[in-house]
Amino acid sequence: MKEISLEVLQDAAHRLMFELSDEELKTLYEEFQTLKKQMETIGKIEGVDEAEPMTFPFACENSFLREDVAETPLDRDEALKNAGNVQDGQIKLPKVVG
Amino acid sequence: MNFEAIIGLEIHVEMKTKSKMFSAAPNSFSRTPNSEVALLDMAYPGTMPVVNKQAVINAIRVANALHMTIDHELRFDRKNYFYSDLPKGFQITQQFRPIGSNGYLEIKTREGGTKRVEIERIHMEEDTCKQLHLLDYTLLDYNRAGVPLVEIVSRPDIRNGTEAMRYVEAIRNIVVYSLTSDGKMEEGSLRCDVNVSLRPYGQKAFGTKVEIKNINSLKNIEAALDYEILRQNSLLLSGQKVQQETRRFDEATGRTVLMRVKTDAVDYKYFPEPNIVPIRLSDEFVQNAIDTCPELYDAKKAKYLAKGLSETDAEIILSDLAMATYFEKGLSLVKNPKGLANFVIVEVNGYLNKNGISINEFGLSAENLAKIANLQEEGFTHKQCADIFNHCLANNVTPEEAQKALNIQKQVVDEGAVLEAVTAVLDANPQSIADFKNGKDRAKGFLVGQVMKASKGKLNPAAVAKVLEEELKKR
C-alpha cells in the first residue's frame, strides 16, 4: 500500500484543485496516521484476509422493481434553474471537445 | 505473411420503455430539449434510483434469445468519470454481475457456412445526455440521460466485415422483434463499437487493437472493417506498427479516420452501487419474461417458409416489424400466403415508396388486402386485382365497392368458350398463322390481342395463350 506522506496529501489536494493550509495538512496527516493504526489492528485479526468484502452493512436483498409507468417530468424551467448558462432550452458550456 | 483479423463488437441498444432506467421520467423521443427529465436524471441530491421492471424483462428476453446464463440476482455498479454528459459524475451499470453471461449467436459466413459467435455478457445501464458540440460552445440536453440501455459484448470470434455485419443484423432482429428497441442504427437507438486487430495466422497472442466508433449502418460496418483490415495489413507488411487508437468511419471516402490515439486505459474506479440493494428475481419472474416474449424473427421466418414463401420474400417482409405485423394480420384470412406476400412486397411497398409513407400510415387494412389476394385465387387476373387495390386506396372504399365501381368481372377460363373465340380469330387471320410458322413469334402476341379484343377482355389471357399455342400447332 502507498505510504500516506505529507507530500502525497499535498499532491492529492493539488490534483483536486484546492489549497491546504499547513495546519489543515497536519490535521489530515494525523487522521491518516490514526486510520493506518486502526487498519493494522484489524489486520491482526485471524482469518481477516479470507473475509468477503461487504457492500451493504447488512446482507439484505429485495425483489422490488418499479412498474414502467412514465410520470410527469420536471418543469423545464425548474430543471434548468440551477444551470449557470442556458441557450435554446439547453445548458450551455464552454466547448468540451477539441 | 498472411494475417488473420480478430474482431469483437460492443453494441449499445436503447430500450423503448415508457419510463427511464432508474427514474419515472418519460422515455419518449422529444424534440423539446430538457423536457423529459426527473430530479434523478439531473443528479439532485437525495434522489434515489429505482430499477425499471420492463427494462429487466427486456434484458432477460434478449439474454434468453442469445442463449445466455441469466443471473437471478440483480446487482448494479458505479462507473465513475467526470464529464459533462453525466451530471451525477458516474453511470450506473452492471460491471461485476451482468444479467446475462456466456451466450452465443449463429451467423452465416461469407463462404456460406454457419458459424457460432460467442457472447461474453449482456448488461443493463443508463444512457448519457446528448451533447451538441458547436463552434465554440457545447449544449446539453438531458432527455436521453437515464434512458435504459442493454450492452451486448461479443467475444473476439468474428473474422471479417461480412460476419460483423451479419452478427449485428441478427442482434438487431432480436431486439426489434422482442419489442426491446427500435434498433435503428441511423437514429442511434442501436450503436456499435468495433475492436479489430491483426495477427499472423497461427499466432496465439493478439495484435494491437484499433477501435472504430459509432458506425451508423449495417453496410458501413462491413465497409469500415474491410477497409480497416486492409489498412492494418499494409502497415504490418511494410514493417510499421499498428497504433492503439480510436478511429471513425468516413462514409464519403469509405475510409476509417483517426480520432484519437489511446494512451493509458482510463480507470473508472468501479464499485457496487450503494443506492440499489441486490434484487432477487424469482424463477417465476424470469420464466414469465421468457414465456411472454413476442415471437422472434427466426421463428417468424421459419413459419413463413413453412407457408410456402421464398427465403427472399420472407426476409423482405421481416425487414420491417410493422410490415410483418401487417402481413400476419392478413395471413390467416388468405387461401394462398404467397399471393398475399406478393401483394405486400410489390403493390403495398410500391405504394408506400411512391407516397413516401410508412406501413403505419397505409390506408388499406390487412383484412381488405387479404380479400384482394383471395380474388386472384378465385380467377381474377393480377391486373384486375391491382386495379381494385389502387381504386380502394384512391377512393377509400372496400374491395367489394371497388369491384362494383370498376365493373370488374371474373374472366372466363372455361376452355370451351376460349377455344371458340380462338378458333374464330385464327380462321380470320391466316396471314398471322403463316407469319408464326415462319418464325415470327410476335404474331402469337398479336393473335392473343385479337382474341382479347373480340371478347372485350372477358377471357382470361393466360387461358387464351395456352389454347392458342395448342391450336397453332394443329394448323
Coordinates of C-alpha atoms in Angstrom, one line a residue:
Chain A
M1 CA 0.0 0.0 0.0
K2 CA 1.1 3.5 -0.8
E3 CA 2.6 5.3 2.2
I4 CA 0.4 8.4 3.1
S5 CA 3.0 11.1 3.5
L6 CA 2.6 14.9 3.7
E7 CA 3.8 15.1 0.1
V8 CA 1.1 12.6 -1.1
L9 CA -1.6 14.6 0.6
Q10 CA -0.3 17.9 -0.8
D11 CA -0.2 16.3 -4.3
A12 CA -3.8 15.0 -3.9
A13 CA -5.1 18.4 -2.8
H14 CA -3.3 19.9 -5.8
R15 CA -4.9 17.5 -8.2
L16 CA -8.3 18.1 -6.7
M17 CA -7.7 21.8 -7.2
F18 CA -7.8 23.2 -3.7
E19 CA -5.3 24.7 -1.3
L20 CA -4.5 23.2 2.1
S21 CA -3.0 25.4 4.9
D22 CA -0.1 23.9 6.9
E23 CA -2.4 23.4 9.8
E24 CA -5.1 21.6 7.7
L25 CA -2.4 19.4 6.2
K26 CA -1.0 18.5 9.6
T27 CA -4.6 17.6 10.9
L28 CA -5.3 15.5 7.8
Y29 CA -1.9 13.7 8.1
E30 CA -2.6 12.9 11.7
E31 CA -6.0 11.5 10.9
F32 CA -4.4 9.2 8.3
Q33 CA -1.9 8.0 10.8
T34 CA -4.8 7.1 13.2
L35 CA -6.6 5.3 10.4
K36 CA -3.4 3.4 9.5
K37 CA -3.0 2.2 13.1
Q38 CA -6.7 1.1 13.1
M39 CA -6.2 -0.8 9.9
E40 CA -3.1 -2.5 11.4
T41 CA -5.1 -3.6 14.4
I42 CA -7.8 -5.0 12.1
G43 CA -5.2 -6.7 10.0
K44 CA -4.1 -8.7 13.1
I45 CA -7.5 -10.4 13.3
E46 CA -7.1 -14.1 12.4
G47 CA -8.6 -15.0 9.0
V48 CA -9.3 -11.4 8.0
D49 CA -7.8 -11.9 4.5
E50 CA -10.4 -14.6 3.8
A51 CA -13.4 -12.4 4.8
E52 CA -15.6 -11.3 1.8
P53 CA -15.9 -7.5 1.4
M54 CA -19.4 -6.2 2.3
T55 CA -21.0 -3.7 0.1
F56 CA -24.0 -3.2 2.4
P57 CA -23.9 -3.2 6.2
F58 CA -26.5 -6.0 6.3
A59 CA -26.8 -8.9 3.9
C60 CA -30.1 -7.8 2.5
E61 CA -32.0 -8.1 -0.7
N62 CA -35.4 -7.3 -2.0
S63 CA -37.4 -8.1 -5.1
F64 CA -38.9 -4.7 -5.8
L65 CA -38.9 -3.4 -9.4
R66 CA -40.7 -0.2 -10.4
E67 CA -43.6 -0.6 -12.8
D68 CA -42.8 1.0 -16.2
V69 CA -45.1 4.0 -15.9
A70 CA -44.0 7.4 -17.0
E71 CA -44.8 10.2 -14.6
T72 CA -44.9 14.0 -15.3
P73 CA -41.4 15.2 -15.7
L74 CA -39.8 18.1 -14.1
D75 CA -41.0 21.5 -15.3
R76 CA -38.4 22.6 -17.9
D77 CA -37.7 26.0 -16.3
E78 CA -37.4 24.2 -12.9
A79 CA -35.0 21.7 -14.4
L80 CA -32.8 24.4 -15.8
K81 CA -32.9 26.7 -12.8
N82 CA -29.5 25.7 -11.4
A83 CA -27.7 26.0 -14.7
G84 CA -25.3 28.9 -15.0
N85 CA -26.0 29.5 -18.7
V86 CA -28.9 28.4 -20.8
Q87 CA -29.4 28.7 -24.5
D88 CA -32.4 27.4 -26.5
G89 CA -33.6 25.4 -23.6
Q90 CA -30.2 23.7 -23.2
I91 CA -27.4 24.1 -20.8
K92 CA -24.6 26.0 -22.3
L93 CA -21.0 25.1 -21.6
P94 CA -17.6 26.1 -22.9
K95 CA -16.7 23.7 -25.7
V96 CA -15.7 20.3 -24.1
V97 CA -14.1 18.6 -27.1
G98 CA -11.4 19.9 -29.5
Chain B
M1 CA 3.0 -13.0 -44.4
N2 CA -0.7 -13.7 -44.1
F3 CA -2.7 -12.1 -41.3
E4 CA -5.9 -13.0 -39.6
A5 CA -8.3 -10.3 -38.4
I6 CA -9.7 -10.6 -34.8
I7 CA -12.9 -8.6 -34.4
G8 CA -15.1 -8.1 -31.3
L9 CA -18.1 -5.9 -31.0
E10 CA -19.8 -3.9 -28.3
I11 CA -23.4 -3.0 -29.1
H12 CA -25.5 -0.5 -27.1
V13 CA -29.2 -0.8 -27.5
E14 CA -31.6 1.9 -26.3
M15 CA -34.8 0.3 -24.9
K16 CA -38.2 1.7 -25.9
T17 CA -39.7 1.5 -22.4
K18 CA -42.2 4.1 -21.2
S19 CA -40.0 5.4 -18.5
K20 CA -36.3 5.7 -17.8
M21 CA -34.0 3.1 -16.3
F22 CA -33.9 4.5 -12.8
S23 CA -36.4 7.3 -12.8
A24 CA -40.0 7.7 -13.8
A25 CA -39.3 10.4 -16.4
P26 CA -40.8 9.6 -19.8
N27 CA -38.7 7.8 -22.3
S28 CA -40.1 9.1 -25.5
F29 CA -38.0 10.9 -28.0
S30 CA -38.9 14.6 -27.6
R31 CA -37.8 17.4 -29.8
T32 CA -38.0 19.8 -26.9
P33 CA -34.7 19.7 -25.0
N34 CA -34.7 19.0 -21.3
S35 CA -38.5 18.5 -21.2
E36 CA -38.3 14.8 -20.1
V37 CA -36.1 14.8 -17.0
A38 CA -36.7 13.9 -13.4
L39 CA -34.7 15.1 -10.4
L40 CA -32.7 11.9 -10.5
D41 CA -31.6 12.5 -14.1
M42 CA -30.3 15.9 -13.2
A43 CA -28.5 14.4 -10.1
Y44 CA -30.2 16.4 -7.5
P45 CA -29.0 15.4 -4.1
G46 CA -31.2 13.0 -2.1
T47 CA -32.8 11.3 -5.2
M48 CA -32.6 7.6 -5.4
P49 CA -32.6 5.2 -8.4
V50 CA -35.4 2.6 -8.6
V51 CA -35.0 -0.1 -11.2
N52 CA -37.5 -0.3 -14.1
K53 CA -39.3 -3.6 -14.3
Q54 CA -39.9 -3.6 -18.0
A55 CA -36.2 -2.9 -18.7
V56 CA -35.3 -6.0 -16.7
I57 CA -37.9 -8.1 -18.6
N58 CA -36.4 -6.9 -21.9
A59 CA -32.9 -7.7 -20.8
I60 CA -34.0 -11.2 -19.8
R61 CA -35.7 -11.8 -23.1
V62 CA -32.6 -10.7 -25.1
A63 CA -30.3 -12.7 -22.9
N64 CA -32.5 -15.8 -23.4
A65 CA -32.6 -15.3 -27.2
L66 CA -28.8 -15.2 -27.1
H67 CA -28.7 -18.5 -25.2
M68 CA -27.1 -16.8 -22.1
T69 CA -27.0 -17.8 -18.4
I70 CA -29.3 -15.4 -16.6
D71 CA -28.3 -14.1 -13.2
H72 CA -31.3 -14.2 -10.9
E73 CA -29.8 -11.6 -8.6
L74 CA -29.5 -8.1 -10.0
R75 CA -26.6 -6.1 -8.9
F76 CA -25.5 -2.7 -10.1
D77 CA -22.2 -0.8 -10.0
R78 CA -20.9 2.7 -10.5
K79 CA -18.6 3.6 -13.3
N80 CA -17.0 6.9 -12.2
Y81 CA -15.9 9.6 -14.6
F82 CA -16.1 13.3 -14.7
Y83 CA -17.6 14.6 -17.9
S84 CA -20.5 16.9 -18.9
D85 CA -22.7 14.1 -20.4
L86 CA -23.3 12.7 -16.9
P87 CA -24.5 15.0 -14.2
K88 CA -24.0 12.5 -11.4
G89 CA -20.3 12.0 -12.1
F90 CA -21.0 8.3 -12.5
Q91 CA -23.0 5.9 -14.7
I92 CA -25.0 3.1 -13.1
T93 CA -24.1 -0.1 -14.9
Q94 CA -23.5 -3.8 -14.2
Q95 CA -19.8 -4.2 -14.3
F96 CA -19.3 -7.2 -11.9
R97 CA -22.6 -9.1 -12.3
P98 CA -24.1 -8.7 -15.8
I99 CA -27.7 -10.0 -16.0
G100 CA -26.6 -12.4 -18.8
S101 CA -23.3 -14.2 -19.5
N102 CA -21.8 -16.8 -21.8
G103 CA -24.1 -16.9 -24.8
Y104 CA -23.8 -17.3 -28.5
L105 CA -25.4 -16.5 -31.8
E106 CA -25.2 -18.4 -35.1
I107 CA -24.5 -16.4 -38.3
K108 CA -23.9 -17.2 -41.9
T109 CA -20.3 -16.8 -43.0
R110 CA -19.1 -15.2 -46.2
E111 CA -18.3 -18.7 -47.5
G112 CA -21.9 -19.8 -47.0
G113 CA -21.4 -22.0 -43.9
T114 CA -22.7 -21.2 -40.4
K115 CA -20.6 -20.0 -37.5
R116 CA -21.1 -19.6 -33.8
V117 CA -20.1 -16.2 -32.3
E118 CA -19.8 -16.4 -28.6
I119 CA -21.2 -13.6 -26.5
E120 CA -19.4 -12.7 -23.2
R121 CA -22.0 -10.6 -21.5
I122 CA -25.2 -8.5 -21.6
H123 CA -25.8 -5.9 -19.0
M124 CA -28.2 -3.0 -18.3
E125 CA -27.1 0.6 -17.8
E126 CA -28.3 4.1 -18.3
D127 CA -27.7 6.3 -21.3
T128 CA -25.9 9.7 -21.1
C129 CA -27.1 13.1 -22.1
K130 CA -26.9 14.4 -25.6
Q131 CA -24.2 16.9 -26.3
L132 CA -24.3 19.2 -29.2
H133 CA -20.8 20.5 -29.9
L134 CA -20.9 23.8 -31.7
L135 CA -18.1 26.0 -32.9
D136 CA -17.0 27.4 -29.5
Y137 CA -19.5 26.0 -27.1
T138 CA -21.5 22.9 -26.2
L139 CA -25.2 22.5 -25.5
L140 CA -26.6 19.8 -23.2
D141 CA -30.0 18.1 -23.5
Y142 CA -30.7 15.7 -20.6
N143 CA -33.8 14.0 -22.3
R144 CA -31.6 11.0 -23.1
A145 CA -29.9 10.9 -19.7
G146 CA -31.2 7.8 -17.9
V147 CA -32.7 6.1 -20.9
P148 CA -32.4 2.3 -20.4
L149 CA -29.7 0.5 -22.4
V150 CA -28.6 -3.0 -22.8
E151 CA -25.0 -3.5 -23.8
I152 CA -24.0 -6.7 -25.6
V153 CA -20.4 -7.7 -25.7
S154 CA -19.1 -10.4 -28.1
R155 CA -16.0 -12.5 -27.8
P156 CA -13.4 -11.8 -30.4
D157 CA -14.7 -14.6 -32.7
I158 CA -15.5 -12.5 -35.8
R159 CA -13.0 -12.6 -38.7
N160 CA -14.3 -10.2 -41.4
G161 CA -16.6 -7.3 -42.1
T162 CA -19.4 -9.5 -43.5
E163 CA -19.5 -11.7 -40.4
A164 CA -19.6 -8.5 -38.2
M165 CA -22.5 -7.1 -40.3
R166 CA -24.5 -10.3 -40.0
Y167 CA -23.8 -10.5 -36.3
V168 CA -25.2 -7.0 -35.8
E169 CA -28.1 -7.7 -38.1
A170 CA -29.0 -10.8 -36.0
I171 CA -28.8 -8.8 -32.8
R172 CA -30.9 -6.1 -34.3
N173 CA -33.6 -8.6 -35.3
I174 CA -33.7 -9.9 -31.7
V175 CA -34.0 -6.5 -30.1
V176 CA -36.6 -5.3 -32.6
Y177 CA -38.8 -8.5 -32.6
S178 CA -38.7 -8.8 -28.8
L179 CA -40.0 -5.2 -28.7
T180 CA -37.0 -4.2 -26.7
S181 CA -35.9 -1.5 -29.0
D182 CA -36.5 0.3 -32.4
G183 CA -33.0 -1.0 -33.3
K184 CA -32.4 2.0 -35.6
M185 CA -28.7 2.4 -36.2
E186 CA -29.1 5.6 -38.2
E187 CA -31.0 7.2 -35.3
G188 CA -28.7 5.9 -32.6
S189 CA -31.1 3.5 -30.9
L190 CA -28.6 0.7 -31.8
R191 CA -25.0 1.8 -31.6
C192 CA -22.0 -0.2 -32.4
D193 CA -18.3 0.0 -31.5
V194 CA -15.9 -2.4 -33.1
N195 CA -12.5 -3.6 -32.0
V196 CA -10.2 -5.0 -34.6
S197 CA -6.6 -6.3 -34.6
L198 CA -4.5 -8.4 -36.9
R199 CA -2.1 -11.3 -36.1
P200 CA -0.2 -13.7 -38.3
Y201 CA -2.0 -17.0 -38.9
G202 CA -1.0 -19.5 -36.2
Q203 CA 0.0 -16.9 -33.6
K204 CA -2.0 -17.0 -30.4
A205 CA -1.3 -13.5 -29.0
F206 CA -3.5 -10.7 -30.2
G207 CA -2.0 -7.8 -32.1
T208 CA -2.6 -4.1 -31.2
K209 CA -6.3 -3.3 -31.4
V210 CA -8.0 -0.3 -33.0
E211 CA -11.5 0.8 -32.0
I212 CA -13.9 2.1 -34.6
K213 CA -16.7 4.0 -33.0
N214 CA -20.3 4.9 -33.8
I215 CA -20.8 3.2 -37.2
N216 CA -24.3 4.2 -38.3
S217 CA -25.5 1.4 -40.7
L218 CA -25.1 -2.3 -41.3
K219 CA -23.5 -1.7 -44.7
N220 CA -21.0 0.6 -43.1
I221 CA -19.9 -2.0 -40.5
E222 CA -18.8 -4.2 -43.4
A223 CA -17.2 -1.4 -45.3
A224 CA -15.4 0.1 -42.3
L225 CA -14.0 -3.3 -41.2
D226 CA -12.9 -4.4 -44.7
Y227 CA -11.1 -1.1 -45.1
E228 CA -9.5 -1.2 -41.6
I229 CA -8.3 -4.7 -42.1
L230 CA -6.6 -3.7 -45.4
R231 CA -5.1 -0.6 -43.7
Q232 CA -3.6 -2.6 -40.8
N233 CA -2.4 -5.3 -43.2
S234 CA -0.5 -2.9 -45.3
L235 CA 1.0 -1.2 -42.2
L236 CA 2.3 -4.6 -40.9
L237 CA 3.6 -5.7 -44.3
S238 CA 5.6 -2.5 -44.7
G239 CA 7.2 -3.2 -41.3
Q240 CA 5.2 -0.5 -39.4
K241 CA 3.3 -0.8 -36.2
V242 CA -0.4 -0.5 -35.7
Q243 CA -1.1 2.2 -33.0
Q244 CA -3.6 1.6 -30.3
E245 CA -6.2 4.2 -31.3
T246 CA -9.8 5.2 -31.8
R247 CA -11.0 5.8 -35.4
R248 CA -14.3 6.6 -37.1
F249 CA -15.7 5.6 -40.4
D250 CA -16.0 8.3 -43.0
E251 CA -18.8 7.4 -45.3
A252 CA -17.9 9.7 -48.1
T253 CA -14.4 8.3 -48.6
G254 CA -15.1 4.8 -47.4
R255 CA -12.1 5.0 -45.1
T256 CA -11.5 5.0 -41.3
V257 CA -10.2 8.2 -39.9
L258 CA -8.1 8.7 -36.8
M259 CA -10.0 10.3 -33.9
R260 CA -7.5 9.9 -31.0
V261 CA -4.5 7.9 -30.0
K262 CA -5.2 5.8 -26.9
T263 CA -2.9 6.4 -24.0
D264 CA -3.3 4.5 -20.7
A265 CA -6.7 2.9 -20.1
V266 CA -9.0 5.1 -18.0
D267 CA -9.6 3.8 -14.5
Y268 CA -13.3 4.1 -13.9
K269 CA -12.9 3.1 -10.2
Y270 CA -15.9 0.8 -10.4
F271 CA -17.6 -0.1 -7.1
P272 CA -21.0 -1.6 -6.2
E273 CA -23.9 0.9 -6.3
P274 CA -24.8 1.5 -2.7
N275 CA -28.2 3.0 -3.5
I276 CA -29.6 -0.2 -5.0
V277 CA -29.6 -3.3 -2.8
P278 CA -29.3 -6.6 -4.6
I279 CA -32.6 -7.6 -6.2
R280 CA -33.7 -11.2 -6.2
L281 CA -35.6 -12.2 -9.3
S282 CA -37.8 -15.2 -8.7
D283 CA -37.7 -18.2 -11.1
E284 CA -41.3 -17.5 -12.0
F285 CA -40.5 -13.9 -12.9
V286 CA -37.6 -14.9 -15.2
Q287 CA -39.6 -17.7 -16.8
N288 CA -42.6 -15.5 -17.3
A289 CA -40.4 -12.8 -19.0
I290 CA -39.2 -15.5 -21.4
D291 CA -42.6 -17.2 -22.0
T292 CA -44.3 -13.9 -22.8
C293 CA -41.6 -12.7 -25.2
P294 CA -43.2 -11.8 -28.6
E295 CA -42.4 -14.2 -31.5
L296 CA -38.9 -13.6 -32.7
Y297 CA -37.5 -13.1 -36.2
D298 CA -36.2 -16.6 -36.7
A299 CA -39.4 -18.2 -35.6
K300 CA -41.4 -16.0 -37.9
K301 CA -39.1 -16.7 -40.8
A302 CA -39.5 -20.5 -40.3
K303 CA -43.3 -20.0 -40.1
Y304 CA -43.3 -18.1 -43.4
L305 CA -41.1 -20.6 -45.2
A306 CA -43.4 -23.4 -44.0
K307 CA -46.3 -21.5 -45.6
G308 CA -44.6 -21.5 -48.9
L309 CA -42.8 -18.1 -49.0
S310 CA -39.4 -18.0 -50.6
E311 CA -36.5 -17.1 -48.3
T312 CA -36.1 -13.7 -50.1
D313 CA -39.8 -12.9 -49.8
A314 CA -39.8 -13.8 -46.1
E315 CA -36.7 -11.6 -45.5
I316 CA -38.2 -8.6 -47.3
I317 CA -41.4 -8.8 -45.2
L318 CA -39.4 -9.3 -42.0
S319 CA -37.0 -6.4 -42.7
D320 CA -39.7 -4.2 -41.1
L321 CA -41.5 -5.3 -38.0
A322 CA -44.6 -3.2 -38.8
M323 CA -44.7 -4.8 -42.3
A324 CA -44.5 -8.3 -40.8
T325 CA -47.3 -7.4 -38.3
Y326 CA -49.5 -6.2 -41.2
F327 CA -48.7 -9.3 -43.3
E328 CA -49.6 -11.6 -40.4
K329 CA -53.0 -9.9 -39.8
G330 CA -53.9 -11.0 -43.3
L331 CA -52.2 -14.3 -43.2
S332 CA -55.0 -16.3 -41.5
L333 CA -57.5 -14.9 -43.9
V334 CA -56.0 -15.9 -47.3
K335 CA -56.1 -19.1 -49.3
N336 CA -52.6 -18.6 -50.7
P337 CA -50.0 -16.9 -48.3
K338 CA -47.5 -16.5 -51.2
G339 CA -50.1 -14.5 -53.1
L340 CA -50.6 -12.2 -50.1
A341 CA -46.8 -11.9 -49.8
N342 CA -46.6 -10.8 -53.4
F343 CA -49.2 -8.1 -52.8
V344 CA -47.4 -6.8 -49.7
I345 CA -43.9 -6.9 -51.4
V346 CA -44.9 -5.4 -54.8
E347 CA -48.1 -3.4 -54.5
V348 CA -48.0 -2.3 -50.9
N349 CA -44.3 -1.5 -50.8
G350 CA -44.6 0.2 -54.2
Y351 CA -47.4 2.4 -52.9
L352 CA -45.5 3.3 -49.7
N353 CA -42.4 4.2 -51.6
K354 CA -44.2 6.3 -54.2
N355 CA -46.1 8.2 -51.5
G356 CA -43.2 8.4 -49.0
I357 CA -45.3 7.0 -46.1
S358 CA -44.8 4.1 -43.7
I359 CA -46.9 1.0 -43.3
N360 CA -48.5 2.5 -40.2
E361 CA -50.0 5.3 -42.3
F362 CA -51.1 2.9 -45.1
G363 CA -54.8 3.3 -45.9
L364 CA -55.9 -0.3 -46.8
S365 CA -56.5 -2.7 -43.9
A366 CA -54.8 -6.1 -43.9
E367 CA -58.2 -7.7 -43.9
N368 CA -59.1 -5.9 -47.2
L369 CA -55.7 -6.7 -48.8
A370 CA -56.4 -10.3 -47.9
K371 CA -59.8 -10.1 -49.7
I372 CA -58.0 -8.7 -52.8
A373 CA -55.4 -11.5 -52.7
N374 CA -58.2 -14.1 -52.4
L375 CA -59.9 -12.6 -55.6
Q376 CA -56.8 -13.6 -57.5
E377 CA -57.1 -17.1 -56.2
E378 CA -60.7 -17.2 -57.4
G379 CA -59.7 -16.5 -61.0
F380 CA -59.4 -12.7 -61.3
T381 CA -56.2 -11.6 -63.0
H382 CA -53.4 -9.9 -61.2
K383 CA -54.1 -6.8 -63.2
Q384 CA -57.8 -6.8 -62.2
C385 CA -56.8 -7.2 -58.5
A386 CA -54.2 -4.4 -58.8
D387 CA -56.9 -2.1 -60.3
I388 CA -59.1 -2.9 -57.3
F389 CA -56.2 -2.3 -54.9
N390 CA -55.5 1.1 -56.4
H391 CA -59.2 2.1 -56.5
C392 CA -59.6 1.2 -52.8
L393 CA -56.7 3.4 -51.9
A394 CA -57.6 6.3 -54.2
N395 CA -61.3 6.4 -53.0
N396 CA -61.1 4.9 -49.6
V397 CA -63.6 2.1 -50.3
T398 CA -63.7 -1.6 -49.7
P399 CA -62.6 -4.2 -52.3
E400 CA -66.3 -5.1 -52.9
E401 CA -67.2 -1.5 -53.6
A402 CA -64.1 -1.0 -55.8
Q403 CA -65.0 -4.2 -57.8
K404 CA -68.5 -2.9 -58.4
A405 CA -67.4 0.6 -59.3
L406 CA -64.9 -0.6 -61.8
N407 CA -67.3 -3.3 -63.1
I408 CA -64.6 -5.9 -62.8
Q409 CA -65.8 -9.4 -63.5
K410 CA -64.1 -12.7 -63.3
Q411 CA -62.5 -13.6 -66.6
V412 CA -63.7 -16.8 -68.4
V413 CA -61.2 -19.6 -68.1
D414 CA -63.7 -22.2 -69.5
E415 CA -61.8 -24.0 -72.2
G416 CA -64.8 -24.4 -74.5
A417 CA -65.5 -20.7 -74.6
V418 CA -61.9 -19.8 -75.0
L419 CA -61.5 -22.4 -77.8
E420 CA -64.5 -20.9 -79.7
A421 CA -63.0 -17.4 -79.6
V422 CA -59.5 -18.6 -80.5
T423 CA -60.8 -20.6 -83.5
A424 CA -62.7 -17.6 -84.8
V425 CA -59.7 -15.4 -84.6
L426 CA -57.4 -18.0 -86.2
D427 CA -59.9 -18.5 -89.1
A428 CA -60.0 -14.8 -89.7
N429 CA -56.2 -14.3 -89.7
P430 CA -54.4 -16.8 -92.0
Q431 CA -51.5 -14.4 -92.6
S432 CA -50.7 -14.3 -88.9
I433 CA -50.6 -18.1 -88.8
A434 CA -48.2 -18.1 -91.8
D435 CA -46.0 -15.5 -90.1
F436 CA -45.9 -17.6 -86.9
K437 CA -44.9 -20.7 -88.8
N438 CA -42.1 -18.7 -90.5
G439 CA -40.7 -18.0 -87.0
K440 CA -42.3 -14.6 -86.3
D441 CA -43.0 -15.0 -82.6
R442 CA -44.7 -11.6 -82.4
A443 CA -47.6 -13.0 -84.5
K444 CA -48.7 -15.0 -81.4
G445 CA -48.9 -11.9 -79.3
F446 CA -51.0 -10.2 -82.0
L447 CA -53.4 -13.2 -82.1
V448 CA -53.8 -13.2 -78.3
G449 CA -54.6 -9.5 -78.5
Q450 CA -57.2 -10.1 -81.2
V451 CA -58.9 -12.7 -79.1
M452 CA -58.9 -10.5 -76.0
K453 CA -60.3 -7.6 -78.1
A454 CA -63.0 -9.8 -79.6
S455 CA -64.0 -11.0 -76.2
K456 CA -63.9 -7.4 -74.7
G457 CA -61.4 -8.6 -72.2
K458 CA -63.7 -11.1 -70.6
L459 CA -61.5 -14.1 -71.3
N460 CA -58.5 -15.0 -69.2
P461 CA -55.3 -14.0 -71.1
A462 CA -53.3 -16.9 -69.7
A463 CA -56.0 -19.4 -70.7
V464 CA -56.2 -17.8 -74.2
A465 CA -52.4 -18.0 -74.7
K466 CA -52.4 -21.7 -73.6
V467 CA -55.2 -22.7 -76.0
L468 CA -53.8 -20.5 -78.9
E469 CA -50.5 -22.3 -78.5
E470 CA -52.1 -25.7 -78.8
E471 CA -54.3 -24.6 -81.8
L472 CA -51.4 -23.1 -83.7
K473 CA -49.6 -26.4 -83.5
K474 CA -52.6 -28.1 -85.2
R475 CA -52.7 -25.8 -88.1

